[in-house]
Short mmCIF file of C-alpha atoms in Angstrom, two decimals:
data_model
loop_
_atom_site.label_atom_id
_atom_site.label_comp_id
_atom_site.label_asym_id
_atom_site.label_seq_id
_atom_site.Cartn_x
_atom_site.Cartn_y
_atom_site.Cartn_z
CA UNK A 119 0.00 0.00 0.00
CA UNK A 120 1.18 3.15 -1.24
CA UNK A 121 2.62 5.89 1.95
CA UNK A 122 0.00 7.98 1.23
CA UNK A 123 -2.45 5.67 1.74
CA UNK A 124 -1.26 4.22 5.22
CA UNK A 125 -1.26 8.24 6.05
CA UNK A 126 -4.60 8.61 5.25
CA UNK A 127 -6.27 5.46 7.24
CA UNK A 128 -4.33 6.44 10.06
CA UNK A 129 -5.86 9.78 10.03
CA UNK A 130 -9.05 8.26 9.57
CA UNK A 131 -9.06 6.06 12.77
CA UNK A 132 -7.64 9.00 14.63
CA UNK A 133 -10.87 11.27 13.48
CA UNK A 134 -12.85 8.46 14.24
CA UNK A 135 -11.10 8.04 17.93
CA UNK A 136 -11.67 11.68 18.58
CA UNK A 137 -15.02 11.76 17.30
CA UNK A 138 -16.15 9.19 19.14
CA UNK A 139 -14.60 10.75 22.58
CA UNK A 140 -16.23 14.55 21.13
CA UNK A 141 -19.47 12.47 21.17
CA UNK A 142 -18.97 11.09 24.24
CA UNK A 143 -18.30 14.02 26.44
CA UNK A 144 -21.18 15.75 24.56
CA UNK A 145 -23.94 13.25 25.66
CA UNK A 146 -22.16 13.52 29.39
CA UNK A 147 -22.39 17.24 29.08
CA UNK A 148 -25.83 17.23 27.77
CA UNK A 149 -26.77 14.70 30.48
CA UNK A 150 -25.58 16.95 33.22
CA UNK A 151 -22.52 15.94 34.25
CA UNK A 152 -20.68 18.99 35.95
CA UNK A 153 -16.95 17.98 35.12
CA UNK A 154 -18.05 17.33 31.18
CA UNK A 155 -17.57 20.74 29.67
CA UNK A 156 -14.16 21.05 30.37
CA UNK A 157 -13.95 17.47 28.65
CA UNK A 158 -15.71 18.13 25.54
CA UNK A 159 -13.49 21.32 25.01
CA UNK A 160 -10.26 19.23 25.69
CA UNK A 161 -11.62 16.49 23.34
CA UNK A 162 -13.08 18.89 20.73
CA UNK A 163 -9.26 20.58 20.33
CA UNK A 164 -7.97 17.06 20.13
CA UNK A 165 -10.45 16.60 17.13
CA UNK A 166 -9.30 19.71 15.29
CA UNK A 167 -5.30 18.66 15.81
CA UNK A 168 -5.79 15.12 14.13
CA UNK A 169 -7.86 16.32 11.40
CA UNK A 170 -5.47 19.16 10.52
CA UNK A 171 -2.74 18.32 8.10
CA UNK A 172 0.36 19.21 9.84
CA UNK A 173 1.23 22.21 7.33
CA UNK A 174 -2.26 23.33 8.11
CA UNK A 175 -1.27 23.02 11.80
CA UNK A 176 1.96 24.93 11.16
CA UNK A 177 0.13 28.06 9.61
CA UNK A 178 -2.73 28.11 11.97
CA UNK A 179 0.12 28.57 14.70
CA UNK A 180 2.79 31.27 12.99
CA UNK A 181 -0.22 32.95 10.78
CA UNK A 182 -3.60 33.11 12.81
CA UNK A 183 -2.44 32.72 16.72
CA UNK A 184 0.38 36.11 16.34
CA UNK A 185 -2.18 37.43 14.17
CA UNK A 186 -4.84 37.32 16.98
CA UNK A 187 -3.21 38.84 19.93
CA UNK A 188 -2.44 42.01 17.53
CA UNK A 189 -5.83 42.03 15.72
CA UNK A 190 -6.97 41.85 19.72
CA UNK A 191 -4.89 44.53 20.66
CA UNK A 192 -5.86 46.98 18.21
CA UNK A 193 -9.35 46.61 18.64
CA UNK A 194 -9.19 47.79 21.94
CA UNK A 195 -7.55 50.86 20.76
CA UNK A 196 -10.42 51.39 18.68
CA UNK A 197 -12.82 50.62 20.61
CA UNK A 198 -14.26 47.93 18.15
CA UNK A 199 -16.22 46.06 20.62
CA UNK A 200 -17.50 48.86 22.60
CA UNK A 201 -18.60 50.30 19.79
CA UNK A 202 -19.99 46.88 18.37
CA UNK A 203 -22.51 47.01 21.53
CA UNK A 204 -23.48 50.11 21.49
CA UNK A 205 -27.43 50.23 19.89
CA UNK A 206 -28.29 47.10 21.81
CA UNK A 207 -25.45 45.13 19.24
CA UNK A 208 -27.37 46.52 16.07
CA UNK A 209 -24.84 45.48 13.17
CA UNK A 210 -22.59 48.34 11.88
CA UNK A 211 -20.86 48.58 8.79
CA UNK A 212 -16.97 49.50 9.02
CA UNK A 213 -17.88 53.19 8.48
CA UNK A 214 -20.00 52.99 11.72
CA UNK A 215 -17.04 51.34 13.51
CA UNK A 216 -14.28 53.79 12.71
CA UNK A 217 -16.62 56.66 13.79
CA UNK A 218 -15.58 55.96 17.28
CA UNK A 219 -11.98 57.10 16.91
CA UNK A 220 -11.95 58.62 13.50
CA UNK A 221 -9.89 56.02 12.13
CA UNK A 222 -9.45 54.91 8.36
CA UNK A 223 -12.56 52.22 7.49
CA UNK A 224 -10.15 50.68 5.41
CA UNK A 225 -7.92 49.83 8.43
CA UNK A 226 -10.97 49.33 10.72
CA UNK A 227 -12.03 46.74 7.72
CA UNK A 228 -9.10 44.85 7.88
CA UNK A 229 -9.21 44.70 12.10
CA UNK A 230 -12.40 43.36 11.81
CA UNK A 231 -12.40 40.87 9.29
CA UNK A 232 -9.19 39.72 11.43
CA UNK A 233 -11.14 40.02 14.38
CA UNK A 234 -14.28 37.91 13.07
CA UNK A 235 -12.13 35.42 11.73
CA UNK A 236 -11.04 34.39 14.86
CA UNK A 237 -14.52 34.71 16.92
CA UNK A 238 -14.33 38.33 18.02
CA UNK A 239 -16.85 39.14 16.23
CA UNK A 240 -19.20 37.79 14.35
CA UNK A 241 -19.64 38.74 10.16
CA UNK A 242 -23.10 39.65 9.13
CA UNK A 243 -22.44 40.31 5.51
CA UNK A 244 -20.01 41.80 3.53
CA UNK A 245 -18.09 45.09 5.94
CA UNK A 246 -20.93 44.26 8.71
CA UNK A 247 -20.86 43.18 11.83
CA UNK A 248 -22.46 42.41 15.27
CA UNK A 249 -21.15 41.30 18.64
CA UNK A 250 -21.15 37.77 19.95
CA UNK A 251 -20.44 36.79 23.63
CA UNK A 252 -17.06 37.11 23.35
CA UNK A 253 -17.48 40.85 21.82
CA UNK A 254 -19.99 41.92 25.10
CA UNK A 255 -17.22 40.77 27.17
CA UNK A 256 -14.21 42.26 25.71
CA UNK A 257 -16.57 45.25 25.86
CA UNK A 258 -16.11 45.90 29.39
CA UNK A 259 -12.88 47.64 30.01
CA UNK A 260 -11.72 45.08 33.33
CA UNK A 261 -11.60 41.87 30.43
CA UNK A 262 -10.30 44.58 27.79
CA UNK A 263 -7.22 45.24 30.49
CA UNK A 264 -5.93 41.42 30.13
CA UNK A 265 -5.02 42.15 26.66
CA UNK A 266 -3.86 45.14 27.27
CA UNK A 267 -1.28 44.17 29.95
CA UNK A 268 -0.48 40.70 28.11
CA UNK A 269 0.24 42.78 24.89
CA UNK A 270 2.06 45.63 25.87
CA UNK A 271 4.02 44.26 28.91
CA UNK A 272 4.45 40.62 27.33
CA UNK A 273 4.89 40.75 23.62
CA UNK A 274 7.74 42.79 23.42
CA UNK A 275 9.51 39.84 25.91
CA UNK A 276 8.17 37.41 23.52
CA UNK A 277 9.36 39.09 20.39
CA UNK A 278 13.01 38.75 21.46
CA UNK A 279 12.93 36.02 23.61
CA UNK A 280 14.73 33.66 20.90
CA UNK A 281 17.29 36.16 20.69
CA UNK A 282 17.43 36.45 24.46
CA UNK A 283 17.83 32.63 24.84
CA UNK A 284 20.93 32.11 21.64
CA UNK A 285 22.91 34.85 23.79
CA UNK A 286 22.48 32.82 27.31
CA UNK A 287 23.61 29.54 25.46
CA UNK A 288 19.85 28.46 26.32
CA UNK A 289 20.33 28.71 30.18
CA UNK A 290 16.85 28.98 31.92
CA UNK A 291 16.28 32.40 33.12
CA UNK A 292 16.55 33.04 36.94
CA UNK A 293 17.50 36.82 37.24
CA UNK A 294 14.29 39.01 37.94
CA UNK A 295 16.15 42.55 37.11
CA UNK A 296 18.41 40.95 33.97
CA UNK A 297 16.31 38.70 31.93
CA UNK A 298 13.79 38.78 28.72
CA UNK A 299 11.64 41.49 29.92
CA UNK A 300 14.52 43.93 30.49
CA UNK A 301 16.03 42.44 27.25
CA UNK A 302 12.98 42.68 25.08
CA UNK A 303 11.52 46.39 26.96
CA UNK A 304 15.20 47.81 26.96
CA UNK A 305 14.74 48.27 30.99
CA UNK A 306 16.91 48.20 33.84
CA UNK A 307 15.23 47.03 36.63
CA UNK A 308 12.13 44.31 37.75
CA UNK A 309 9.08 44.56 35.54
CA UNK A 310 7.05 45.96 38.50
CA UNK A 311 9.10 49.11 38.41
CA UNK A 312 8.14 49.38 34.77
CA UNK A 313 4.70 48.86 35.65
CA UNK A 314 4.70 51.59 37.91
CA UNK A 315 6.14 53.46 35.32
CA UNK A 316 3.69 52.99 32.67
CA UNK A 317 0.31 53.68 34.70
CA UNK A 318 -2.17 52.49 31.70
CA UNK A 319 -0.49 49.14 31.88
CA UNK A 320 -0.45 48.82 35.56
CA UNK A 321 -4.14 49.90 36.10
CA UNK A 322 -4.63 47.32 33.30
CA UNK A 323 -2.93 44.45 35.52
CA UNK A 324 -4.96 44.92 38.46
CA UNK A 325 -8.38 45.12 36.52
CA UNK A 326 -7.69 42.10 34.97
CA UNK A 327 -6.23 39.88 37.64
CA UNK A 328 -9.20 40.85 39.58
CA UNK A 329 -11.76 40.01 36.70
CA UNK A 330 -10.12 36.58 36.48
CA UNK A 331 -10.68 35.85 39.88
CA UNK A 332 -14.21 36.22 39.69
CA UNK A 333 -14.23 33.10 37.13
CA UNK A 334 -11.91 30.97 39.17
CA UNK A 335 -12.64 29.17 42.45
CA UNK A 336 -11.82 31.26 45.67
CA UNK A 337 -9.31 30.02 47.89
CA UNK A 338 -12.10 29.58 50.54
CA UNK A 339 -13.97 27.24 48.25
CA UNK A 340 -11.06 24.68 48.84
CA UNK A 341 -9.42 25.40 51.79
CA UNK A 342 -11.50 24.42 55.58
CA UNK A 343 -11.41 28.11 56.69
CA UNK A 344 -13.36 27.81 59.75
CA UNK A 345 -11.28 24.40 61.18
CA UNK A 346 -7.86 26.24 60.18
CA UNK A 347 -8.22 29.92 60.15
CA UNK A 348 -11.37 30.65 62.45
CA UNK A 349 -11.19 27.68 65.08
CA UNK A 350 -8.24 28.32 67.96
CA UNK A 351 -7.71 31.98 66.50
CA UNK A 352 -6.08 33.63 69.62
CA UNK A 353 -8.35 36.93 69.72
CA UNK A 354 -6.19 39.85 69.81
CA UNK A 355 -3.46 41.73 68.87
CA UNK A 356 -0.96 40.11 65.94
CA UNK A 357 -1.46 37.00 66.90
CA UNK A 358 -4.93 37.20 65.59
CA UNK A 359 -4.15 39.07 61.81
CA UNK A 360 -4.23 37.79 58.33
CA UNK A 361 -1.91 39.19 56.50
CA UNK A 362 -2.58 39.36 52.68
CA UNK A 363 1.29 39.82 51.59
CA UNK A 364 1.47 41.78 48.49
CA UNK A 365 -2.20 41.68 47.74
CA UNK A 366 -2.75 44.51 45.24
CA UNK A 367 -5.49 46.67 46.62
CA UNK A 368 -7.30 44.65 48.81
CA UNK A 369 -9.90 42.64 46.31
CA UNK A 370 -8.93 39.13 48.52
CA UNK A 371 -9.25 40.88 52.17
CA UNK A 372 -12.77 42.28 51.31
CA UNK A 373 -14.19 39.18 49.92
CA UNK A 374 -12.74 36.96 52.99
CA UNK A 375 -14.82 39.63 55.49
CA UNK A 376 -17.90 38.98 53.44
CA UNK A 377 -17.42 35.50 53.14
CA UNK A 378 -16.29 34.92 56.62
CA UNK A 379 -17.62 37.99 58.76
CA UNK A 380 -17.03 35.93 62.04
CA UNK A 381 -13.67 35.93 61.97
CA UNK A 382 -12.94 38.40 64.26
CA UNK A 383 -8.95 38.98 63.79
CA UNK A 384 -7.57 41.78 62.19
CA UNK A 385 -7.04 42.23 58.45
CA UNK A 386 -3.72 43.57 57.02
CA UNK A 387 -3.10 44.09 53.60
CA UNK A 388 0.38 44.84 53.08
CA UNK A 389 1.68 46.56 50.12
CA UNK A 390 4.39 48.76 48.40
CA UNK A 391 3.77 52.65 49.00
CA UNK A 392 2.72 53.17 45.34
CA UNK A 393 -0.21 50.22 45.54
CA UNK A 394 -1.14 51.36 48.85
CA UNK A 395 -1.73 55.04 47.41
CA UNK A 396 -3.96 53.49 44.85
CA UNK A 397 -6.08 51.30 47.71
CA UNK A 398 -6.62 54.24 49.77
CA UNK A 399 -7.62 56.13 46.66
CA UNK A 400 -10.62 53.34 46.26
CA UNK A 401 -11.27 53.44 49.91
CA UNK A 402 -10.18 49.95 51.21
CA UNK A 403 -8.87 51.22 54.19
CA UNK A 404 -11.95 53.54 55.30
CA UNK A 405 -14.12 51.22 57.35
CA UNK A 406 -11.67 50.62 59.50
CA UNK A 407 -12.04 46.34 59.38
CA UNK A 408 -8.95 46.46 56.91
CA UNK A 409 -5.56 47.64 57.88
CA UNK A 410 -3.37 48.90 55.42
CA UNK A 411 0.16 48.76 55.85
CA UNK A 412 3.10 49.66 53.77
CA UNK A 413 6.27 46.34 53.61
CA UNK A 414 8.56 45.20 51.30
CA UNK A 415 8.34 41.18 51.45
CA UNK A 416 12.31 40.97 50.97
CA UNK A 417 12.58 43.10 54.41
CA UNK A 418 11.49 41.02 57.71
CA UNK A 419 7.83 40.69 58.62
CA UNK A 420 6.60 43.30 60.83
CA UNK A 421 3.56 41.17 62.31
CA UNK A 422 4.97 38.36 64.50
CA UNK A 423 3.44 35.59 65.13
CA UNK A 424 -0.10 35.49 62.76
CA UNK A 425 -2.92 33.57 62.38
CA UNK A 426 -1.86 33.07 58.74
CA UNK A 427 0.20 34.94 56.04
CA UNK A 428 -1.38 34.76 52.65
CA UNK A 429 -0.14 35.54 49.27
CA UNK A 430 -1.82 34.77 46.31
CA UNK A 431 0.43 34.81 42.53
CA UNK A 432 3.08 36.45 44.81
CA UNK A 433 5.76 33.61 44.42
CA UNK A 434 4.97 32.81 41.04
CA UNK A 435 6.43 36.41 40.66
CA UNK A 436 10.09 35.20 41.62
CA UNK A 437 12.65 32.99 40.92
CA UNK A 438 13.56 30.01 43.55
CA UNK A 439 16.48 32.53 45.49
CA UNK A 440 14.44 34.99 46.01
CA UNK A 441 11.26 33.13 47.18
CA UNK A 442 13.67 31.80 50.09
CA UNK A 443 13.72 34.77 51.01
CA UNK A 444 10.30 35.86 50.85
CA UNK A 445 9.65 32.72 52.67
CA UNK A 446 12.42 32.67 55.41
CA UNK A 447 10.77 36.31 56.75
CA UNK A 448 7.57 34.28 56.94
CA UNK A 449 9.68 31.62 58.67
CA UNK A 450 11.33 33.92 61.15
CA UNK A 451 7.25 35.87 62.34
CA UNK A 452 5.86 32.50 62.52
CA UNK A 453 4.28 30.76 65.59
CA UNK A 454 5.17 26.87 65.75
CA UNK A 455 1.69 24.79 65.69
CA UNK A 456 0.00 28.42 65.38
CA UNK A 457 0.67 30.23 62.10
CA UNK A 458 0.78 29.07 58.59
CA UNK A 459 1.10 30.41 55.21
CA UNK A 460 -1.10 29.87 52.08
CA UNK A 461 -0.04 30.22 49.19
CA UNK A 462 -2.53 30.38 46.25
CA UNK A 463 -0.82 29.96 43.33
CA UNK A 464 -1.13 27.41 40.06
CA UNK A 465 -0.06 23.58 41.18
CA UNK A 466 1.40 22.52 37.67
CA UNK A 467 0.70 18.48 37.07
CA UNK A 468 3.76 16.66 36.72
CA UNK A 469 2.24 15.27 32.85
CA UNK A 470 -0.19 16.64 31.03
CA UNK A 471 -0.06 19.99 32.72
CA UNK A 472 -3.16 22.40 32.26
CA UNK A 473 -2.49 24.56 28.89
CA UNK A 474 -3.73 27.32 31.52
CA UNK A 475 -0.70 26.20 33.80
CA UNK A 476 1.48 26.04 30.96
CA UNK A 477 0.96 28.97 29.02
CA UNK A 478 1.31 31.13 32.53
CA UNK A 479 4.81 29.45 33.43
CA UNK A 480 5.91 30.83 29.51
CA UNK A 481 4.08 34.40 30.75
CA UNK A 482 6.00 34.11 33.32
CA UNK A 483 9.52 33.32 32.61
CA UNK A 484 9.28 36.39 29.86
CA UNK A 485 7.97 38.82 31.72
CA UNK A 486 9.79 38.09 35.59
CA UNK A 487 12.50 35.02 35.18
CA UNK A 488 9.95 33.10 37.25
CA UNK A 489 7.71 30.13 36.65
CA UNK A 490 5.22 28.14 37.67
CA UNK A 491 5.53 25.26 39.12
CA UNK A 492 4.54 21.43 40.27
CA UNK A 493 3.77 19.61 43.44
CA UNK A 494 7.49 18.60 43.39
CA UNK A 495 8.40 21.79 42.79
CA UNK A 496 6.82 23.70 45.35
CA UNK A 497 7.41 20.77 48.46
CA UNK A 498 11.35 21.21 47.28
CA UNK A 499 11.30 25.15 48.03
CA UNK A 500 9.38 25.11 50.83
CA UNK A 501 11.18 22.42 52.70
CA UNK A 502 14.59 23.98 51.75
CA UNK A 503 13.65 26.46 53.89
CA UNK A 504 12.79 24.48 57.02
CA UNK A 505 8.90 24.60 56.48
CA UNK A 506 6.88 21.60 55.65
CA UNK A 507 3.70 21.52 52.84
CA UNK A 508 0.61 20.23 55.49
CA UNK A 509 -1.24 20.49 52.42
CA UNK A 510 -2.21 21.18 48.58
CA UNK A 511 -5.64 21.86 47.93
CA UNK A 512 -7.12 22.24 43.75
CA UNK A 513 -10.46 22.48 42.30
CA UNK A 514 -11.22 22.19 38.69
CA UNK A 515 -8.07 22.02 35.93
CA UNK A 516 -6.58 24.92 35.23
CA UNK A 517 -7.16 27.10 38.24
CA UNK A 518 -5.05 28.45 41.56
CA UNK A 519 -4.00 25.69 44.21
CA UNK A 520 -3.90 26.31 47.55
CA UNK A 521 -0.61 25.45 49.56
CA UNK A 522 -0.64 25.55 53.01
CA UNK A 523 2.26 25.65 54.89
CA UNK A 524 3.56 25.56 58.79
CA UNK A 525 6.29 25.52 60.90
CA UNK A 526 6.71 22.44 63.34
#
């Protein structure tokens, strides 16, 4: 039998496999299984990979996928999909699109046609459109921000990351202040300075990260708050505080007190100066039930002996070195068989890791030298600095883990 021939049956029972498992997951989900969705998407992207010829494969991923996260990027700028809303979705021609910023409709044509082509927006003739789901939500400027701060503070990384890589003789990077983000931004200095330094961007990162949360299990809805946290809390003073370590402007504090409103310790959010500024702006701090308080994680922790120090996407942010130190502060302020630390960050598998998990650990190493990283991972860093894991907690693929961790 001719080459091309065994090519082709092969293909064929591979279609037929991953039909079969498409169909599968489909009834489940249809049936009402709760963990099915997830499953039918996994299974549905399998489908699409085996019936793709490889060179088809190939240009999907150097055409289309670059050509999205521009096409994306640009249509924020022009406020395609706020504008593709607007008139309760009504369609609009290109004309009616570029309106909104007075751009060319021949460039606004070409955005859009991109845009549609990849499910942005969906094509109701020739130059007209109308929103889908997708459009409504990157309507609203807090899911607009992700692409904003993945563009602008990631691409440029990305773009010379190669180049980056050739001149380390491929060494992994581990230096937060001399890596691919200061290569690729021409930057001295971590890529939170240049966040603070480019106020669109940062505004962008905190909108975002707090719009994902909302989509992602809470840390709560895994971990036994009232047996760890609430149970035995000693009632006053530091010994009774929570400490959310480097928690932006306080989204994580507020929804624990409304969760949890009988814990009666105190709350501390602890910040640099500059994201402490912007907190008070919102007015975190103003009913009193929230403490804000200005540290620097690499300097020693100021509250001895807490309840529990939390960070959530905080060591995810740094390279092993420098989360040893985060870590030994913790170490030093901590109460033996009294304090702990949780640590809510992504709990890679050691196979056939979460493309979630995955693409984050790239994000990461191009935009901090940092990563994500496994269960093997994270038990080797903590224990090499005298703590011990008393447990990992997950819920759902692809989300935040919670790591808890004490001092015996």
């Amino acid at each position: 039998m001719p080459k091309e021939d065994i090519n082709a049956d092969m293909q064929k029972d591979s279609i037929t496999q991953a039909l079969d498992q498409v169909a599968a997951e489909g009834r489940n989900f249809l049936d009402g299984d709760a963990t099915a969705r997830e499953k039918l998407i996994a299974s549905a992207r399998t489908l699409v990979s085996v019936a793709e010829t490889p060179v088809e494969s190939l240009l999907w991923n150097i055409w289309a996928l670059p050509t999205r996260s521009v096409a994306a990027r640009i249509a924020v700028d022009l406020k395609l999909f706020e504008t593709a809303v607007s008139n309760n979705g009504s369609p609009k021609t290109n004309q009616e699109l570029a309106a909104a910023t007075g751009a060319s409709p021949t460039l606004v044509k070409r955005v859009t046609r991109t845009c549609a082509s990849m499910k942005m927006l969906d094509e109701e003739g020739p130059g007209r459109y109308s929103p889908n789901s997708l459009t409504r939500l990157l309507a609203q400027p807090e899911y607009a921000s992700g692409i904003i701060f993945c563009f602008d503070a990631g691409q440029p990384s990305y773009a010379q990351l190669p180049a980056y890589l050739r001149g380390t003789n491929f060494q992994n990077p581990e230096n937060s202040t001399d890596g691919p983000f200061q290569h690729g931004q021409k930057y001295t200095g971590h890529a939170f300075g240049w966040l603070m330094e480019h106020p669109e961007v940062f505004q962008a990162f905190h909108g975002y990260v707090h719009a994902l949360r909302i989509h992602r299990p809470s840390w709560t809805d895994m971990y036994p708050v009232k047996k760890r946290l609430v149970d035995g809390l000693k009632a006053e003073g530091d010994a009774s505080a929570l400490v959310d370590i480097g928690g932006g402007v306080g989204q994580i504090l507020q929804d624990f007190y409304a969760t949890f409103p009988e814990y009666g310790g105190r709350l501390v959010l602890q910040e640099l100066e500059e994201v402490i500024g912007a907190a008070t702006a919102m007015g975190v701090g103003q009913s009193k039930r929230i403490e804000l308080q200005m540290h620097d994680f690499f300097t020693p922790q100021p509250i001895k002996g807490a309840r529990a120090y939390f960070m959530r996407s905080v060591l995810h942010d740094w390279p092993d070195s420098q989360c040893r130190k985060i870590l030994g502060h913790l170490k030093d302020a901590m109460e033996p068989g009294y304090s702990r630390i949780l640590i809510s960050d992504c709990v890679l598998a050691d196979e056939h890791a979460a493309w979630q998990h995955i693409s984050l650990d790239f994000f990461m190493l191009a935009l901090a030298s940092s990563q994500e990283r496994s269960e093997r991972e994270w038990r080797q860093l903590i224990e090499s600095c005298g703590l011990k894991v008393a447990g990992i907690y997950n819920e759902g693929e692809g989300n935040e883990g919670l790591i808890e961790v004490v001092l015996e």
